[in-house]
Coordinates of C-alpha atoms and ligand atoms in Angstrom, one line a residue:
X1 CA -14.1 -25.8 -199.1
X2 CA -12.1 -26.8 -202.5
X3 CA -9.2 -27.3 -202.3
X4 CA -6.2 -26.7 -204.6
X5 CA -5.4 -28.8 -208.0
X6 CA -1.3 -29.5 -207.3
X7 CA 0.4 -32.5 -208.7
X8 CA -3.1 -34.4 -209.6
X9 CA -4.7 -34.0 -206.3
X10 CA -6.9 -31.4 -203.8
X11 CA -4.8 -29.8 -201.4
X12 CA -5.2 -27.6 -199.0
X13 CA -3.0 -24.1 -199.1
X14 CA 0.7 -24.3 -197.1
X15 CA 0.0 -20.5 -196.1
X16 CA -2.3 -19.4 -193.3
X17 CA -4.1 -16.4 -195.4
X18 CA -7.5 -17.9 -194.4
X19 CA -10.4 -19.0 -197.4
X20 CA -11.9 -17.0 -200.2
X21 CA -15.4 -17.3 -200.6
X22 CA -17.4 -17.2 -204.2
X23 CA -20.8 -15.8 -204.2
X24 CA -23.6 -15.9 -206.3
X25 CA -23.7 -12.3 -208.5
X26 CA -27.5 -13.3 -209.3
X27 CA -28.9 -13.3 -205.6
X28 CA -25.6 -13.1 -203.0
X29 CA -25.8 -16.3 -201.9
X30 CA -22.6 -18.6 -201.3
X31 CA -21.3 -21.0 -203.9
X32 CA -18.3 -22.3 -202.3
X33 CA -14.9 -21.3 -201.3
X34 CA -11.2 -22.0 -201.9
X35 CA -8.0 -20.9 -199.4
X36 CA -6.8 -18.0 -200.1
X37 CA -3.2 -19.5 -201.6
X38 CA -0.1 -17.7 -201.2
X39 CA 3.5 -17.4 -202.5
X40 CA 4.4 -21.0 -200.6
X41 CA 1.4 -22.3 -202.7
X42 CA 3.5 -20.8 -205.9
X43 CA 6.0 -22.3 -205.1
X44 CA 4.6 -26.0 -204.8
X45 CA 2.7 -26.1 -207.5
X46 CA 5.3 -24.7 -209.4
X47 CA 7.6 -27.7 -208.2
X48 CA 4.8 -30.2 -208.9
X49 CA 4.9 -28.6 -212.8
X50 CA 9.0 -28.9 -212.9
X51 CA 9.1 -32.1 -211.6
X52 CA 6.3 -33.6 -214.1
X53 CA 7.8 -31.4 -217.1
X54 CA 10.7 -34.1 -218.4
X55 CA 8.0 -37.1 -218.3
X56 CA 5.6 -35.4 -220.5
X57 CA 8.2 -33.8 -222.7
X58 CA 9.4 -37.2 -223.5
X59 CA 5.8 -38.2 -224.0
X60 CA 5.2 -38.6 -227.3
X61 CA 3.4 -35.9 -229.3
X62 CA 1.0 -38.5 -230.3
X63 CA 0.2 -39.5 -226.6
X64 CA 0.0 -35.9 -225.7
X65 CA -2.5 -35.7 -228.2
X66 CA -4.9 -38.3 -227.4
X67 CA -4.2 -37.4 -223.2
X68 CA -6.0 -34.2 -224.6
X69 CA -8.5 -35.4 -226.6
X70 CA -9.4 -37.8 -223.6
X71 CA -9.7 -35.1 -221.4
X72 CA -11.9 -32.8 -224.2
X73 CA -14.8 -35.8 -224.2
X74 CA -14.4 -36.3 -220.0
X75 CA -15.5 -32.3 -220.1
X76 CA -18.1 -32.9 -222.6
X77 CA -19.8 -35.6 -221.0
X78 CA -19.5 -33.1 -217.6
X79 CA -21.0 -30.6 -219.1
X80 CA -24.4 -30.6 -216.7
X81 CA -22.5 -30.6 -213.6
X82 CA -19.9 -28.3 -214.8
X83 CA -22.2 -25.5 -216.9
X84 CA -24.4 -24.6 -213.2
X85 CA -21.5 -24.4 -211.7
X86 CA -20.2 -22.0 -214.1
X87 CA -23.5 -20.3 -213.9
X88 CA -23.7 -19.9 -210.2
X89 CA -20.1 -18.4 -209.5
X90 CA -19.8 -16.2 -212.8
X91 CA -23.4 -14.9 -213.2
X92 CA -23.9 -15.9 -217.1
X93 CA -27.0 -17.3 -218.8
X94 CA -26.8 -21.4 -218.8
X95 CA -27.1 -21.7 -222.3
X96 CA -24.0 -19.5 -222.6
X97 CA -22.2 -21.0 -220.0
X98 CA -23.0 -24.7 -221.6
X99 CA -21.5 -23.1 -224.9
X100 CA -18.3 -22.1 -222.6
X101 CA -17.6 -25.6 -221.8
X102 CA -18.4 -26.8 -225.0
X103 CA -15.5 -24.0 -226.0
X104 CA -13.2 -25.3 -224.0
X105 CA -13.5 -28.9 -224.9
X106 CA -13.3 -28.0 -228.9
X107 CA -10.2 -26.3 -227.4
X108 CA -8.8 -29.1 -226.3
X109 CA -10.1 -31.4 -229.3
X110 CA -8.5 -29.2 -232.0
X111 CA -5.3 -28.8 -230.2
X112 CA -5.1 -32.4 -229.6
X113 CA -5.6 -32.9 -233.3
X114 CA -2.3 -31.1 -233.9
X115 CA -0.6 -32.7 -231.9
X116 CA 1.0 -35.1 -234.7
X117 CA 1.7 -31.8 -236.7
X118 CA 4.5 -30.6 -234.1
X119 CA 7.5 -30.3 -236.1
X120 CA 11.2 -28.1 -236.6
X121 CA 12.5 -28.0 -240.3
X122 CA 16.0 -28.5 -241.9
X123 CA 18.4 -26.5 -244.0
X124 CA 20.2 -28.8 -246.7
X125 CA 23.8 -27.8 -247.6
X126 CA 24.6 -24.8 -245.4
X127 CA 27.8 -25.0 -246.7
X128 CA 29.5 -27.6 -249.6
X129 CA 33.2 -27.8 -248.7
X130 CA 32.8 -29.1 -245.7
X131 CA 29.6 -30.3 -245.7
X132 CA 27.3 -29.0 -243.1
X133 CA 23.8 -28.5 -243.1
X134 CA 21.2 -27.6 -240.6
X135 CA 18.4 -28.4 -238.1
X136 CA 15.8 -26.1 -236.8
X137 CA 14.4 -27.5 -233.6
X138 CA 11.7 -26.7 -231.5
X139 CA 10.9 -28.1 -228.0
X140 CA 8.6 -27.0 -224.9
X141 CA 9.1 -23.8 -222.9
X142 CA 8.8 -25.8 -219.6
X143 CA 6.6 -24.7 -216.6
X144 CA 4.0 -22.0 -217.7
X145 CA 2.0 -19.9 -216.1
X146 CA -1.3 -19.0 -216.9
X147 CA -3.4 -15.7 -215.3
X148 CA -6.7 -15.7 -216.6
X149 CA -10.0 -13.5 -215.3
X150 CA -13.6 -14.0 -214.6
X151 CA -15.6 -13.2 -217.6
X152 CA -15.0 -17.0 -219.1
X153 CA -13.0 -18.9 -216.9
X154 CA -12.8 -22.3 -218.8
X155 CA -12.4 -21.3 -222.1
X156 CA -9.6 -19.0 -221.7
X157 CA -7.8 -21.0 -219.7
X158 CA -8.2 -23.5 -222.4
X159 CA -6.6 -21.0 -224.9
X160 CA -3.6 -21.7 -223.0
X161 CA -3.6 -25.2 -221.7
X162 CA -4.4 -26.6 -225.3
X163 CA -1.6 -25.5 -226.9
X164 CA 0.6 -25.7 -224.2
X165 CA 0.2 -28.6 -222.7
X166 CA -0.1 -30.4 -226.3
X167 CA 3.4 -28.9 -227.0
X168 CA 5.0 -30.5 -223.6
X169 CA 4.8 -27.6 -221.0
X170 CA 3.3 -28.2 -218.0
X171 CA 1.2 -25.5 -216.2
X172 CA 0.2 -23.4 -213.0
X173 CA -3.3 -21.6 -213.6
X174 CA -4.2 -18.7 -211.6
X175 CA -8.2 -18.4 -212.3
X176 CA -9.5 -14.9 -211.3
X177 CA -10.5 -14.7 -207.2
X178 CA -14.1 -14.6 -207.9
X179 CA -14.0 -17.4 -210.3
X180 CA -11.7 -20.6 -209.4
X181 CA -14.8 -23.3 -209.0
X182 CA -15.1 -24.5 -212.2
X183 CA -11.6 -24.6 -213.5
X184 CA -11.1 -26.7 -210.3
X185 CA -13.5 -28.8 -210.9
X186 CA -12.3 -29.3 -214.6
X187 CA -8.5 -29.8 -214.2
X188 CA -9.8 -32.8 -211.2
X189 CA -12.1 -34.1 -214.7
X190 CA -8.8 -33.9 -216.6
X191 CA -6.7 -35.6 -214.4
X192 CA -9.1 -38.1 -214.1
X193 CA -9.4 -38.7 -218.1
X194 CA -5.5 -39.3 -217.8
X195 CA -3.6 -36.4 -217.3
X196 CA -0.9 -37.0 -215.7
X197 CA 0.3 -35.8 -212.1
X198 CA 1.8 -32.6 -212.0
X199 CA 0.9 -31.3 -215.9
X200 CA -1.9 -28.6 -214.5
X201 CA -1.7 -27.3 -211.0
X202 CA -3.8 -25.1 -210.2
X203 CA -4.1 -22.6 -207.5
X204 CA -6.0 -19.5 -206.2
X205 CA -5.4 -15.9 -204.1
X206 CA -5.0 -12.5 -204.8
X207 CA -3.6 -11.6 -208.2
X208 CA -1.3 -8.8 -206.5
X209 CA 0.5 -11.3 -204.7
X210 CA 0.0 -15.3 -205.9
X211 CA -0.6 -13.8 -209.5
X212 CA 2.5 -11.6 -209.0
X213 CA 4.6 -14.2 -207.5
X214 CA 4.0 -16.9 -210.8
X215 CA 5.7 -14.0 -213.1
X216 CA 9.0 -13.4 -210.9
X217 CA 9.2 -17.1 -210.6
X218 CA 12.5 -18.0 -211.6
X219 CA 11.3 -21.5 -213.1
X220 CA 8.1 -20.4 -214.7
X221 CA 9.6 -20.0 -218.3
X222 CA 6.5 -18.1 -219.5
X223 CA 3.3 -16.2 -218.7
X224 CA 0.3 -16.6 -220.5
X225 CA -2.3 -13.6 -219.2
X226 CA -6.0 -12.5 -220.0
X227 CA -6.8 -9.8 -218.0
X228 CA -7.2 -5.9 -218.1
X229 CA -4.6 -3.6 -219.7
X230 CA -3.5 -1.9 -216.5
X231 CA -2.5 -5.5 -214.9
X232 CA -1.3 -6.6 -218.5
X233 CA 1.2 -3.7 -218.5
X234 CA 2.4 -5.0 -214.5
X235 CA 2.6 -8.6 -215.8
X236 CA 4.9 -7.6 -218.2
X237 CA 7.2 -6.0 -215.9
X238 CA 7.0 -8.5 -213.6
X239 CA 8.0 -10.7 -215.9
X240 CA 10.7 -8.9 -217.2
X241 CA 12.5 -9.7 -213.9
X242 CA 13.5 -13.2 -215.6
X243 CA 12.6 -12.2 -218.9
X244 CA 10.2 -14.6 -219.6
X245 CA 7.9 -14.9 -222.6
X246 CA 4.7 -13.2 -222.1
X247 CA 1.8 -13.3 -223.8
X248 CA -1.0 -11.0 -223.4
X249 CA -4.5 -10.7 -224.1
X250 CA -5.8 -7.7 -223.0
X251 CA -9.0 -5.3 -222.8
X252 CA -10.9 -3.9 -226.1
X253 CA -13.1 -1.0 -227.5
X254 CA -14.7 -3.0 -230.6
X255 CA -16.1 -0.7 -233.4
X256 CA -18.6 -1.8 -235.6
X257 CA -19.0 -0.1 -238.9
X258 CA -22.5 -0.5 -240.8
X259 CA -22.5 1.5 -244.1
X260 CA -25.8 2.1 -246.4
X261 CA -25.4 -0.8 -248.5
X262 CA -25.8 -3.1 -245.1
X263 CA -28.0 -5.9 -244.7
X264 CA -29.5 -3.9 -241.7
X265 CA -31.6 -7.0 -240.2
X266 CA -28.4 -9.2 -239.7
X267 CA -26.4 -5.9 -238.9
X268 CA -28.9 -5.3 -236.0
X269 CA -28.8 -9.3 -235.0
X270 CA -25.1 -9.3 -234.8
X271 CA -25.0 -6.0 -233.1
X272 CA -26.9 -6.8 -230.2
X273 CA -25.5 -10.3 -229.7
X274 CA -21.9 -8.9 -230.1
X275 CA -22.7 -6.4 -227.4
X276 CA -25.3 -8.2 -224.5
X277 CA -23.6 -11.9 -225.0
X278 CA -21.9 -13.1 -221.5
X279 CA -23.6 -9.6 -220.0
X280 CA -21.2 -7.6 -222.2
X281 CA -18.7 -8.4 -220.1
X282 CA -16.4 -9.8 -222.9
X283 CA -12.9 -8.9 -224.7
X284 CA -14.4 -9.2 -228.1
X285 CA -17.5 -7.5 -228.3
X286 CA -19.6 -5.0 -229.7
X287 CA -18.6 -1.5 -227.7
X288 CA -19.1 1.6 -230.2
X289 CA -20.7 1.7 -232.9
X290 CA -20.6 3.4 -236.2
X291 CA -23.7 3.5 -238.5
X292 CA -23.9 5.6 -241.8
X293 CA -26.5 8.3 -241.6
X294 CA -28.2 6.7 -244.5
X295 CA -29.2 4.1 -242.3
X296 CA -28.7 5.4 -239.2
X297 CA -32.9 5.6 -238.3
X298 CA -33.2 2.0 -239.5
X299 CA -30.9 1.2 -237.8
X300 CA -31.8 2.0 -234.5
X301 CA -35.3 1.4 -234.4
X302 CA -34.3 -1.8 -235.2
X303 CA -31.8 -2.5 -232.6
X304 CA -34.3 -1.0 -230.0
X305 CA -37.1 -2.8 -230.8
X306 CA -34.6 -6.1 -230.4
X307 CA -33.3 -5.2 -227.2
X308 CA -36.3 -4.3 -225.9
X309 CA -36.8 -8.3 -226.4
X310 CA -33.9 -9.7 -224.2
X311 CA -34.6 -10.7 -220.9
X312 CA -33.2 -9.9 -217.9
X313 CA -32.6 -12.2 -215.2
X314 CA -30.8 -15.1 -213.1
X315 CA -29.0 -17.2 -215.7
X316 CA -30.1 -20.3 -213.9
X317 CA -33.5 -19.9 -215.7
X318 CA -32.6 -20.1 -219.2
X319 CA -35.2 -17.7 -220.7
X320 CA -33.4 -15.3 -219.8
X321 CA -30.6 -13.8 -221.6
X322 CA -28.7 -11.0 -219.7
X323 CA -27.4 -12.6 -216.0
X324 CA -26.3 -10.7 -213.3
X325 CA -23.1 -8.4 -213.8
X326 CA -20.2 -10.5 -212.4
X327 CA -19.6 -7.7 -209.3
X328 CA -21.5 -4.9 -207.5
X329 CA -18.3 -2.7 -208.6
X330 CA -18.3 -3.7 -212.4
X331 CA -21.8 -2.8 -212.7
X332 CA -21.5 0.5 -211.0
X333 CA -18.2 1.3 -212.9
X334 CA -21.2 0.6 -216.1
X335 CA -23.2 3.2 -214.8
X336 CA -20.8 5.5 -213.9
X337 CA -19.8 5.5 -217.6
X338 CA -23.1 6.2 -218.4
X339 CA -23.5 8.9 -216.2
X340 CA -21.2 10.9 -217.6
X341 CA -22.3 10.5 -221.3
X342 CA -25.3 11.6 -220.1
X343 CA -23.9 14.8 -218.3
X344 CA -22.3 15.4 -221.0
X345 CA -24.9 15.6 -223.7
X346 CA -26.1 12.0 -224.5
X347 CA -29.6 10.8 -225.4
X348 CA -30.6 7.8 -223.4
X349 CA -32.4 5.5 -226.3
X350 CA -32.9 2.1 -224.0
X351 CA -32.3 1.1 -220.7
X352 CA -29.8 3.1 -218.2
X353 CA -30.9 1.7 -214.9
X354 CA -31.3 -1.8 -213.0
X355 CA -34.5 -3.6 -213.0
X356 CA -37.0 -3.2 -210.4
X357 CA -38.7 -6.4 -208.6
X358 CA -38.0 -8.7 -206.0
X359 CA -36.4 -11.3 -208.6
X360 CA -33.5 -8.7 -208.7
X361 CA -33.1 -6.7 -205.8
X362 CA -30.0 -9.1 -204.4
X363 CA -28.2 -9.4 -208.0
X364 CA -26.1 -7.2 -209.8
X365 CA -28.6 -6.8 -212.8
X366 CA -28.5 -4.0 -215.5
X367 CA -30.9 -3.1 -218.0
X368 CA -29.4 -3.2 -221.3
X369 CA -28.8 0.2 -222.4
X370 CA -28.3 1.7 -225.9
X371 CA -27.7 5.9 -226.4
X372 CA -26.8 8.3 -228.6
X373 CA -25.3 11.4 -228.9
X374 CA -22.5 10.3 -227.4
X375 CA -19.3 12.8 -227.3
X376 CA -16.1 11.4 -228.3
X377 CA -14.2 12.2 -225.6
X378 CA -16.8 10.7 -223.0
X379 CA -15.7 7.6 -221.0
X380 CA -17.9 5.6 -223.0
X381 CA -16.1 6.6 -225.8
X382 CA -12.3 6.6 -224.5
X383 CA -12.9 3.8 -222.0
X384 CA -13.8 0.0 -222.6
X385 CA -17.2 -0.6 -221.5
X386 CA -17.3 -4.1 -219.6
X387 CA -21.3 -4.5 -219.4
X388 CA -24.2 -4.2 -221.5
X389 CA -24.5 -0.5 -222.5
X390 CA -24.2 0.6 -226.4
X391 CA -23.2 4.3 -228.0
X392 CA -24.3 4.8 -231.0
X393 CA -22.4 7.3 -233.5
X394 CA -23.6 8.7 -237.0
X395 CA -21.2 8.6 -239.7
X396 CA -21.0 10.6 -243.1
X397 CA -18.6 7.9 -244.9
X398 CA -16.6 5.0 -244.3
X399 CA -13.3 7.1 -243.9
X400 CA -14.8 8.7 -240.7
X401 CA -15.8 5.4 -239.6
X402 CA -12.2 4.2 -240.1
X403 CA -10.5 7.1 -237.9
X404 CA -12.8 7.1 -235.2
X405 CA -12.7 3.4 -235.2
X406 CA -9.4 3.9 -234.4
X407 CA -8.9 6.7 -232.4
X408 CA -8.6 4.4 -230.0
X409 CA -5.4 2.8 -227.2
X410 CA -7.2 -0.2 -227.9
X411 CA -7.2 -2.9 -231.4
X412 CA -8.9 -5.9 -229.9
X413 CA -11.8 -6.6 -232.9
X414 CA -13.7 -4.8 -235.7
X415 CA -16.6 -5.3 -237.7
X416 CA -17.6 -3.8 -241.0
X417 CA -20.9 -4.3 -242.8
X418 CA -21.6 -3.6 -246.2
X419 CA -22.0 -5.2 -249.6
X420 CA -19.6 -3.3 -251.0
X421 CA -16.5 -5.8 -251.3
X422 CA -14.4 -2.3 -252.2
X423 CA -15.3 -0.8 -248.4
X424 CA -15.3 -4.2 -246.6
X425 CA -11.6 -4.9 -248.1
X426 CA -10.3 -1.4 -247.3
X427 CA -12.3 -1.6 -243.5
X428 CA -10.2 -4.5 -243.3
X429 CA -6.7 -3.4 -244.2
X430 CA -7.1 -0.5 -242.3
X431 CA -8.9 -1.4 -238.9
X432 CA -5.8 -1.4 -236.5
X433 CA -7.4 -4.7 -234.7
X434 CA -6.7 -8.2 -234.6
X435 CA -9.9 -9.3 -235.8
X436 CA -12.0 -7.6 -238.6
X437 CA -15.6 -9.8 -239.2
X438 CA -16.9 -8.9 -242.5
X439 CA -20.4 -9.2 -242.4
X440 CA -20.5 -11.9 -239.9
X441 CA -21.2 -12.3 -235.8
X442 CA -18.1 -11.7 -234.3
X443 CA -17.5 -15.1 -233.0
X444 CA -13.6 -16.7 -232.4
X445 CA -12.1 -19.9 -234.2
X446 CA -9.6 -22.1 -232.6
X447 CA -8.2 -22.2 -236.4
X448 CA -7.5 -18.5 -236.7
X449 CA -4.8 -16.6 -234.9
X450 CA -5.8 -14.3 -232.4
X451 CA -4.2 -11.0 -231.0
X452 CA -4.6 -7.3 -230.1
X453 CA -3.0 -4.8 -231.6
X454 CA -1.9 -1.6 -229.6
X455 CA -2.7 -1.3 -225.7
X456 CA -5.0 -4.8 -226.5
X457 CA -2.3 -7.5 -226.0
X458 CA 1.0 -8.6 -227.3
X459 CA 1.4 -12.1 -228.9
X460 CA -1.4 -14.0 -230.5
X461 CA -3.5 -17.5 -228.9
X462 CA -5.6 -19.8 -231.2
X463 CA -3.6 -21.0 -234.7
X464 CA -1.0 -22.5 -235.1
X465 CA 0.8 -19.3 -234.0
X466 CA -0.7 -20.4 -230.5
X467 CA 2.2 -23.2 -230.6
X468 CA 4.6 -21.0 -231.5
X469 CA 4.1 -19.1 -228.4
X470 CA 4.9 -22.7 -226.1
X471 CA 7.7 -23.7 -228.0
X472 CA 11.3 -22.3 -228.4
X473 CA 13.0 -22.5 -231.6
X474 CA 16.5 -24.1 -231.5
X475 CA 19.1 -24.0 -234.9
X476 CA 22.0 -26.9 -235.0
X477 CA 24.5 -27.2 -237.6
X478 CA 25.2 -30.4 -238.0
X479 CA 28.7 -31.2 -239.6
X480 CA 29.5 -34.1 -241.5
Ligands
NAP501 P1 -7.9 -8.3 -214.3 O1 -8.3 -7.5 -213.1 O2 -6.8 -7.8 -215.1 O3 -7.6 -9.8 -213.7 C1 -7.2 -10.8 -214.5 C2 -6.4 -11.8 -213.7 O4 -5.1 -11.2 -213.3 C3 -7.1 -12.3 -212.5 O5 -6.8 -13.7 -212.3 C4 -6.4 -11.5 -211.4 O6 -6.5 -12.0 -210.1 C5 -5.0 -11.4 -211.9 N1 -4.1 -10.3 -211.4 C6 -4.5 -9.2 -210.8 N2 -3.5 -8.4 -210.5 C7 -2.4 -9.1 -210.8 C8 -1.0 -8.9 -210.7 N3 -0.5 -7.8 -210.2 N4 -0.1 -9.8 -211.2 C9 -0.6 -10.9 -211.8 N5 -1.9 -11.2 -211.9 C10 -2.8 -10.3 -211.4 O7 -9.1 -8.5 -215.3 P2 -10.6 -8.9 -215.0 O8 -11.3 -7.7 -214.5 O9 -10.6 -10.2 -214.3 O10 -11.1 -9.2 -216.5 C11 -11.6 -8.3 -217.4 C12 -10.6 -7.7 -218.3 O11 -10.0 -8.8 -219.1 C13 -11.2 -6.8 -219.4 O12 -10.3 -5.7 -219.6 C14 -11.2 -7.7 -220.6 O13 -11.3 -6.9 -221.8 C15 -10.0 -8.5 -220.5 N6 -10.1 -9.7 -221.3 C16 -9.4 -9.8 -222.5 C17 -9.5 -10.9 -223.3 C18 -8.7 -11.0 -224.6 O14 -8.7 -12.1 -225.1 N7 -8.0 -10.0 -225.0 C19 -10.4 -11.9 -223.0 C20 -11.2 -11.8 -221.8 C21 -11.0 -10.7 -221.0 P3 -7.6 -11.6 -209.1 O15 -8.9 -12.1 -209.6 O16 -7.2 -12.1 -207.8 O17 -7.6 -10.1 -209.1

């Protein structure tokens, strides 16, 4: 069994609420387990964060810095033990679960890199007779929490961490149940690469009680969440108990938008990996999409004849490039959806069952799945879609693209492609979503700030508006 992360070393839980096991999604077999932690647990590691906070808020900014960037190259040079691991507990290809490492140390990296950047401002001659002028102040939150799920485990944790941690906080994590052996395993790598004691704890258990128990905390200063909107929206009331900061990255519906003057090859490329990348189990992908009827045909043969190329299989062999489904419950939540698309007047284009063969029959594989047809009020439509099952919807013009795009409770991303600069500048005004790719993949940068709009999050990670969210912002007059 693993044990705990609290105050740089494995410990086992104070609670008696017995172990959690983490299986395999791929074949069923075991992969570990952890205790099952509980609110004494909370409590601990939320002591060992307090009690380290005031040393690594007088750290320098520069040691904080290179302490990160340390740990960033102890992760890369992990990376073969850590990306199996990954692998085996999560269900993802290894070649994408090598890339979420990598993720998370160029997380780390570019954070640390800001870390001589940290600074307030000043306001000369507030007033003239007397004197006074003014000093705008910023300074660490103090113990956060972070709440992150299973779809990547490292790099989203390291959405909050980086910052954070760079900025002075110190941390409890909460990974997701099904998913706490690699994080485990990387905050012992950190420690190791100089972290000090006490500056990431981190601890597992249910997130209706230990997850619940970090946001009424009375010393966790803020919650930093990924999850689902449903818990998002419970996070935030929990938190409000305290009134803490919150930050919240939540669930999507991304539309993408290809109009007639498209570069239809790259428009299919980007399509499929936007929507089969990590399984499509991810915040930011590819859910509905929106082709102009001038190209609609083209379109879809096209897309077709590329998914009928990707591979299904365990993600330890890496010729394959859709794993198992993380649960038995996500992918039958996948086919429910569907279903009922298919009741309901769909056209099944690709896919819309699980493999057959001995290779699969103890994983939680999916074909990948591509329909059209598709009515708008279907759960496919109204519903995220966390796996790898496309609808595909004709459009007449770009301002039906535009309202059904956002006839949606979620704003997570957007794509538009077209060579018309005109239409791709207007998609992007108008998309309500905190990302809009213009004729590109829709891949994240640590350099650009990061948010959903509406039911898809409050607050925004990556930036340097991710700093902003682990720092409080302090005004002095100072007279003379
Ligand atoms: P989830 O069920 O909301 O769980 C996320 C985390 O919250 C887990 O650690 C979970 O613990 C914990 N949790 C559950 N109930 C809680 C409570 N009452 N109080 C505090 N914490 C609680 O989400 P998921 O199914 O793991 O992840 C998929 C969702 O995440 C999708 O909707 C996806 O779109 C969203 N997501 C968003 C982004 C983004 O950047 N916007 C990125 C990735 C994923 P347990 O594991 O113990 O339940």
């Amino acid at each position: 069994m693993t044990g705990f992360w609290i105050d740089g070393r494995e410990v086992d839980s104070l609670g008696n609420a017995g172990e959690t096991q983490v299986g395999n999604p791929a074949n069923g077999s075991l992969v570990g387990s952890v205790p099952t932690g509980t609110a004494r647990d909370v409590d601990a590691a939320v002591e060992a964060a307090r009690d380290a906070f005031p040393g690594w808020w007088e750290t320098s900014a520069a040691k904080r810095g290179e302490t990160l960037f340390a740990g960033s190259e102890a992760i890369k040079s992990a990376v073969n033990e850590l990306a199996p691991l990954l692998t085996a507990e999560q269900g993802k290809p290894i070649g994408e679960a090598r890339m979420e490492i990598f993720r998370f140390a160029h997380t780390l990296e570019h954070y640390a890199g800001m870390a001589k950047n940290l600074r307030g401002g000043s306001v000369p001659n507030l007033d003239s007779d007397p004197p006074r002028s003014g000093l705008i102040l910023k300074r660490p939150l103090g113990v956060c929490a972070a709440i992150t799920p299973w779809n990547f485990p490292l790099s989203l944790a390291g959405n909050k961490l980086a910052p954070g941690i760079v900025a002075g906080n110190t941390f409890v994590l909460k990974p997701a149940s099904t998913t706490p052996l690699t994080v485990l395993r990387a905050a012992a790598i950190l420690s190791a690469a100089g972290l000090p004691k006490g500056v990431l704890n981190v601890i597992c258990g249910p997130g209706g009680s230990v997850g619940a128990a970090m946001c009424e905390h009375p010393d966790v200063a803020k919650v930093g969440f990924t999850g689902s909107t449903p818990v998002g929206k419970g996070v935030m009331r929990s938190a409000a108990s305290t009134v803490k900061r919150v930050t919240l990255e939540l669930g999507g519906s991304d539309p993408f938008i290809v109009m007639d003057s498209a570069d239809i090859d790259r428009a299919v490329s980007a399509c499929s990996v936007g929507r089969f990348f990590n399984g499509g189990q991810a915040c930011l992908a590819v859910k509905r999409v929106f082709v102009h009827e001038a190209v609609y045909e083209e379109f879809k043969e096209k897309l077709l004849a590329k998914v009928a190329r990707l591979r299904v299989g365990p993600g330890s062999n890496s010729k394959n490039r859709i794993g198992a489904l993380h649960t038995a419950g996500g992918r039958q939540e996948v086919e429910e959806q569907v279903a009922d698309a298919l009741q309901n007047g769909a056209t099944l284009l690709a896919g819309g069952g699980r493999p057959q063969g001995d290779e699969y029959e103890k994983g939680n594989f999916l074909l990948p799945t591509v329909l059209e047809n598709v009515p708008y009020d279907s759960k496919m439509s109204c519903e995220e879609v966390f796996g790898p099952a496309l609808p595909l919807f004709k459009i007449r013009d770009l301002d039906e693209a535009i309202r059904r795009a956002n006839d949606s409770e979620f704003g997570l991303g957007s794509s538009i492609w077209t060579r018309d600069l005109e239409q791709a500048m207007l998609a992007a005004q108008r998309l309500e979503a905190g990302y809009t790719w213009i004729n590109s993949i829709s891949k994240i940068y640590d350099e650009l700030p990061f948010g959903g709009f509406k039911q898809s999050g409050l607050g925004q990670e990556h930036g340097m508006e991710a700093l902003e969210h682990y720092q409080l912002t302090k005004s002095v007059v100072l007279g003379h």
